[in-house]
Amino acid sequence: MGNLIAVDALSNSASNNSPNDLCCDYPTHTDADAIYAASIERRSNKKEEETADSFYLSQVDPAVQASGLDEWIDEARSADPDSDTALGVMIKVHKLTVDLFGKDNRSLASNCLHFHVPGLFYILDSRAEKAMGALIGSLGKAGRPTTSGDPKYCGFVAKCGLLKSRCETEFGIRLSPRKLDNLLLAAL
C-alpha cells in the first residue's frame, strides 16, 4: 500500500507542499509510493470508525489506480477553458470521477480535478455551496448545463458561470476557478 500525503486545503500544507505542488510532483495516479488526497480536512462524511488516512488508503488508492483517472485528466487538460466544448468535458470528467469515488465524495472528486486542471474545474464542497447560496440570490437564477452529469455539480457550475459572468461584465474582473473558490471562501 502506498504512502498517503495528506493535504489540508485550508492551510495548504503537507510536508510544505500545496495541492498544486503535489499534483505537479505526482501528476499520475499509478505510483503506489506516492498517493495523495486533496482536502482531507474538508471531508465531512467520514464514518466514525474511519481515520482520514484509512479511507484514502483502503478505498481511494486502489480504485484510483485501477481507473482511467489519468486519461480523464489528460482529456480535461487538453480542453481550452474558453472553448465551447470545455463545459461538456468538465461535466463528463467530473461525473466519471464522482462515479469512481462515489456520490458522497463529490467534494474529493472536484478537489482532485481542480488541483490537476485548475483552469477548468470548480471546487464544490459544503463551504463553497454555503457561500454560493449567500452570493447567488441577488444575481438571479442560473440555468443548468444541458450536458448530463452529476446534477449537484451541474447546478453549482451553472451558478459559478453566472457569478463569473457578472463579475466580468459589471466589474471587469475575470475569475478563474481558483479565484472564484477564493472569493467564495472569503464570503463566508
mmCIF file of C-alpha atoms in Angstrom:
data_model
loop_
_atom_site.group_PDB
_atom_site.id
_atom_site.type_symbol
_atom_site.label_atom_id
_atom_site.label_comp_id
_atom_site.label_asym_id
_atom_site.label_seq_id
_atom_site.Cartn_x
_atom_site.Cartn_y
_atom_site.Cartn_z
ATOM 1 C CA MET A 1 0.000 0.000 0.000
ATOM 2 C CA GLY A 2 1.327 3.445 -0.875
ATOM 3 C CA ASN A 3 2.189 6.373 1.298
ATOM 4 C CA LEU A 4 -0.594 8.885 1.687
ATOM 5 C CA ILE A 5 0.399 12.519 1.555
ATOM 6 C CA ALA A 6 -2.466 14.304 3.278
ATOM 7 C CA VAL A 7 -3.244 17.854 2.251
ATOM 8 C CA ASP A 8 -5.230 20.231 4.407
ATOM 9 C CA ALA A 9 -6.778 22.539 1.810
ATOM 10 C CA LEU A 10 -7.288 25.237 4.395
ATOM 11 C CA SER A 11 -3.631 25.547 5.287
ATOM 12 C CA ASN A 12 -2.292 24.132 2.013
ATOM 13 C CA SER A 13 0.328 22.195 3.919
ATOM 14 C CA ALA A 14 1.695 18.698 3.650
ATOM 15 C CA SER A 15 5.397 18.472 4.042
ATOM 16 C CA ASN A 16 5.357 22.131 2.980
ATOM 17 C CA ASN A 17 3.632 21.253 -0.305
ATOM 18 C CA SER A 18 0.427 22.777 -1.599
ATOM 19 C CA PRO A 19 -2.092 20.671 -3.525
ATOM 20 C CA ASN A 20 -0.805 22.343 -6.707
ATOM 21 C CA ASP A 21 2.770 21.289 -5.874
ATOM 22 C CA LEU A 22 1.670 17.742 -5.139
ATOM 23 C CA CYS A 23 -0.204 17.494 -8.431
ATOM 24 C CA CYS A 24 2.924 18.696 -10.238
ATOM 25 C CA ASP A 25 5.164 16.304 -8.287
ATOM 26 C CA TYR A 26 2.778 13.355 -8.710
ATOM 27 C CA PRO A 27 0.787 14.011 -11.906
ATOM 28 C CA THR A 28 -0.326 10.401 -12.385
ATOM 29 C CA HIS A 29 -2.110 8.001 -10.089
ATOM 30 C CA THR A 30 -0.176 4.827 -10.770
ATOM 31 C CA ASP A 31 2.735 5.130 -8.326
ATOM 32 C CA ALA A 32 1.845 3.219 -5.155
ATOM 33 C CA ASP A 33 4.597 5.045 -3.270
ATOM 34 C CA ALA A 34 3.102 8.479 -3.894
ATOM 35 C CA ILE A 35 -0.663 8.565 -3.365
ATOM 36 C CA TYR A 36 -2.122 11.784 -2.056
ATOM 37 C CA ALA A 37 -5.591 13.145 -1.378
ATOM 38 C CA ALA A 38 -6.522 16.804 -1.506
ATOM 39 C CA SER A 39 -8.629 18.348 1.183
ATOM 40 C CA ILE A 40 -8.909 15.604 3.769
ATOM 41 C CA GLU A 41 -9.764 18.107 6.476
ATOM 42 C CA ARG A 42 -12.747 19.411 4.500
ATOM 43 C CA ARG A 43 -14.246 15.902 4.242
ATOM 44 C CA SER A 44 -17.488 15.973 6.231
ATOM 45 C CA ASN A 45 -18.879 12.492 5.536
ATOM 46 C CA LYS A 46 -16.211 10.481 7.353
ATOM 47 C CA LYS A 47 -17.561 7.432 9.186
ATOM 48 C CA GLU A 48 -16.923 7.302 12.922
ATOM 49 C CA GLU A 49 -14.538 4.330 12.704
ATOM 50 C CA GLU A 50 -12.512 5.834 9.850
ATOM 51 C CA THR A 51 -9.436 7.903 10.092
ATOM 52 C CA ALA A 52 -8.772 10.195 7.174
ATOM 53 C CA ASP A 53 -5.838 8.040 6.085
ATOM 54 C CA SER A 54 -7.727 4.725 6.325
ATOM 55 C CA PHE A 55 -10.457 5.853 3.926
ATOM 56 C CA TYR A 56 -7.975 7.055 1.319
ATOM 57 C CA LEU A 57 -5.629 4.096 1.650
ATOM 58 C CA SER A 58 -8.313 1.397 1.700
ATOM 59 C CA GLN A 59 -10.808 2.819 -0.801
ATOM 60 C CA VAL A 60 -9.481 5.713 -2.852
ATOM 61 C CA ASP A 61 -5.953 4.464 -3.603
ATOM 62 C CA PRO A 62 -6.943 1.062 -5.095
ATOM 63 C CA ALA A 63 -9.914 2.479 -7.002
ATOM 64 C CA VAL A 64 -7.861 5.307 -8.491
ATOM 65 C CA GLN A 65 -5.021 3.048 -9.563
ATOM 66 C CA ALA A 66 -7.450 0.700 -11.335
ATOM 67 C CA SER A 67 -9.397 3.512 -13.023
ATOM 68 C CA GLY A 68 -8.948 5.668 -16.089
ATOM 69 C CA LEU A 69 -8.498 8.816 -13.974
ATOM 70 C CA ASP A 70 -5.219 9.801 -15.621
ATOM 71 C CA GLU A 71 -6.766 9.567 -19.089
ATOM 72 C CA TRP A 72 -9.768 11.636 -17.926
ATOM 73 C CA ILE A 73 -7.431 14.274 -16.502
ATOM 74 C CA ASP A 74 -5.453 14.317 -19.761
ATOM 75 C CA GLU A 75 -8.701 14.897 -21.677
ATOM 76 C CA ALA A 76 -9.561 17.785 -19.345
ATOM 77 C CA ARG A 77 -6.071 19.280 -19.714
ATOM 78 C CA SER A 78 -6.459 19.272 -23.476
ATOM 79 C CA ALA A 79 -9.714 21.289 -23.301
ATOM 80 C CA ASP A 80 -9.396 25.032 -23.774
ATOM 81 C CA PRO A 81 -11.335 26.507 -20.794
ATOM 82 C CA ASP A 82 -12.704 29.246 -23.054
ATOM 83 C CA SER A 83 -13.932 26.876 -25.774
ATOM 84 C CA ASP A 84 -17.487 25.777 -26.439
ATOM 85 C CA THR A 85 -16.555 22.182 -25.597
ATOM 86 C CA ALA A 86 -14.926 22.895 -22.215
ATOM 87 C CA LEU A 87 -18.165 22.705 -20.232
ATOM 88 C CA GLY A 88 -19.015 19.299 -21.673
ATOM 89 C CA VAL A 89 -15.540 17.945 -20.910
ATOM 90 C CA MET A 90 -15.669 19.364 -17.357
ATOM 91 C CA ILE A 91 -19.075 17.834 -16.604
ATOM 92 C CA LYS A 92 -18.174 14.477 -18.200
ATOM 93 C CA VAL A 93 -14.824 14.095 -16.422
ATOM 94 C CA HIS A 94 -16.293 15.213 -13.094
ATOM 95 C CA LYS A 95 -19.128 12.652 -13.466
ATOM 96 C CA LEU A 96 -16.669 9.855 -14.218
ATOM 97 C CA THR A 97 -14.616 10.854 -11.166
ATOM 98 C CA VAL A 98 -17.692 11.047 -8.918
ATOM 99 C CA ASP A 99 -18.715 7.607 -10.152
ATOM 100 C CA LEU A 100 -15.223 6.390 -9.241
ATOM 101 C CA PHE A 101 -15.197 7.902 -5.726
ATOM 102 C CA GLY A 102 -18.935 7.646 -5.004
ATOM 103 C CA LYS A 103 -21.514 10.434 -4.990
ATOM 104 C CA ASP A 104 -20.897 11.105 -1.291
ATOM 105 C CA ASN A 105 -17.355 12.092 -2.260
ATOM 106 C CA ARG A 106 -18.092 14.678 -4.952
ATOM 107 C CA SER A 107 -16.009 17.178 -2.963
ATOM 108 C CA LEU A 108 -12.994 14.871 -3.238
ATOM 109 C CA ALA A 109 -13.669 14.500 -6.969
ATOM 110 C CA SER A 110 -13.897 18.240 -7.592
ATOM 111 C CA ASN A 111 -10.807 18.951 -5.440
ATOM 112 C CA CYS A 112 -8.766 16.275 -7.187
ATOM 113 C CA LEU A 113 -9.750 17.548 -10.623
ATOM 114 C CA HIS A 114 -9.345 21.213 -9.679
ATOM 115 C CA PHE A 115 -5.776 20.769 -8.484
ATOM 116 C CA HIS A 116 -4.857 18.774 -11.582
ATOM 117 C CA VAL A 117 -6.627 21.133 -14.011
ATOM 118 C CA PRO A 118 -7.145 24.408 -12.074
ATOM 119 C CA GLY A 119 -8.221 26.398 -15.102
ATOM 120 C CA LEU A 120 -11.228 24.162 -15.778
ATOM 121 C CA PHE A 121 -12.728 22.673 -12.599
ATOM 122 C CA TYR A 122 -14.581 24.404 -9.770
ATOM 123 C CA ILE A 123 -14.347 23.088 -6.215
ATOM 124 C CA LEU A 124 -17.703 22.006 -4.843
ATOM 125 C CA ASP A 125 -17.817 21.403 -1.119
ATOM 126 C CA SER A 126 -20.141 22.432 1.701
ATOM 127 C CA ARG A 127 -18.284 25.695 2.302
ATOM 128 C CA ALA A 128 -18.388 26.727 -1.361
ATOM 129 C CA GLU A 129 -22.079 25.764 -1.529
ATOM 130 C CA LYS A 130 -22.917 27.842 1.533
ATOM 131 C CA ALA A 131 -21.080 30.893 0.223
ATOM 132 C CA MET A 132 -22.594 30.491 -3.249
ATOM 133 C CA GLY A 133 -26.054 30.393 -1.696
ATOM 134 C CA ALA A 134 -25.389 33.711 0.008
ATOM 135 C CA LEU A 135 -23.974 35.366 -3.119
ATOM 136 C CA ILE A 136 -26.106 33.992 -5.921
ATOM 137 C CA GLY A 137 -29.516 35.051 -4.592
ATOM 138 C CA SER A 138 -29.078 38.603 -5.762
ATOM 139 C CA LEU A 139 -27.786 37.524 -9.179
ATOM 140 C CA GLY A 140 -30.857 35.667 -10.356
ATOM 141 C CA LYS A 141 -31.444 32.078 -11.369
ATOM 142 C CA ALA A 142 -28.669 30.201 -13.094
ATOM 143 C CA GLY A 143 -29.500 27.888 -15.988
ATOM 144 C CA ARG A 144 -28.250 24.323 -15.935
ATOM 145 C CA PRO A 145 -25.771 22.877 -18.420
ATOM 146 C CA THR A 146 -27.506 20.675 -20.973
ATOM 147 C CA THR A 147 -24.756 18.059 -20.640
ATOM 148 C CA SER A 148 -25.668 15.134 -18.412
ATOM 149 C CA GLY A 149 -23.510 14.787 -15.352
ATOM 150 C CA ASP A 150 -23.696 14.886 -11.585
ATOM 151 C CA PRO A 151 -26.797 17.071 -11.019
ATOM 152 C CA LYS A 152 -25.401 18.803 -7.944
ATOM 153 C CA TYR A 153 -22.155 19.711 -9.712
ATOM 154 C CA CYS A 154 -24.029 20.811 -12.850
ATOM 155 C CA GLY A 155 -26.126 23.214 -10.763
ATOM 156 C CA PHE A 156 -23.046 24.519 -8.976
ATOM 157 C CA VAL A 157 -21.172 25.021 -12.262
ATOM 158 C CA ALA A 158 -24.133 26.994 -13.626
ATOM 159 C CA LYS A 159 -24.031 29.260 -10.569
ATOM 160 C CA CYS A 160 -20.262 29.662 -10.940
ATOM 161 C CA GLY A 161 -20.768 30.650 -14.564
ATOM 162 C CA LEU A 162 -23.375 33.227 -13.589
ATOM 163 C CA LEU A 163 -21.188 34.693 -10.846
ATOM 164 C CA LYS A 164 -18.141 34.673 -13.126
ATOM 165 C CA SER A 165 -20.090 36.413 -15.901
ATOM 166 C CA ARG A 166 -21.463 39.093 -13.590
ATOM 167 C CA CYS A 167 -18.028 39.835 -12.128
ATOM 168 C CA GLU A 168 -16.639 40.215 -15.629
ATOM 169 C CA THR A 169 -19.420 42.373 -17.080
ATOM 170 C CA GLU A 170 -20.053 44.581 -14.047
ATOM 171 C CA PHE A 171 -16.571 44.883 -12.561
ATOM 172 C CA GLY A 172 -14.213 43.932 -15.386
ATOM 173 C CA ILE A 173 -12.816 41.100 -13.233
ATOM 174 C CA ARG A 174 -12.132 37.779 -14.916
ATOM 175 C CA LEU A 175 -12.269 34.968 -12.365
ATOM 176 C CA SER A 176 -10.502 31.664 -12.836
ATOM 177 C CA PRO A 177 -11.973 28.700 -10.946
ATOM 178 C CA ARG A 178 -9.221 29.166 -8.311
ATOM 179 C CA LYS A 179 -10.032 32.861 -7.851
ATOM 180 C CA LEU A 180 -13.738 32.083 -7.702
ATOM 181 C CA ASP A 181 -13.086 29.497 -4.967
ATOM 182 C CA ASN A 182 -11.072 32.068 -3.027
ATOM 183 C CA LEU A 183 -13.913 34.573 -3.405
ATOM 184 C CA LEU A 184 -16.426 32.038 -2.117
ATOM 185 C CA LEU A 185 -14.274 31.140 0.886
ATOM 186 C CA ALA A 186 -13.762 34.833 1.681
ATOM 187 C CA ALA A 187 -17.534 35.405 1.537
ATOM 188 C CA LEU A 188 -18.176 33.053 4.464
#
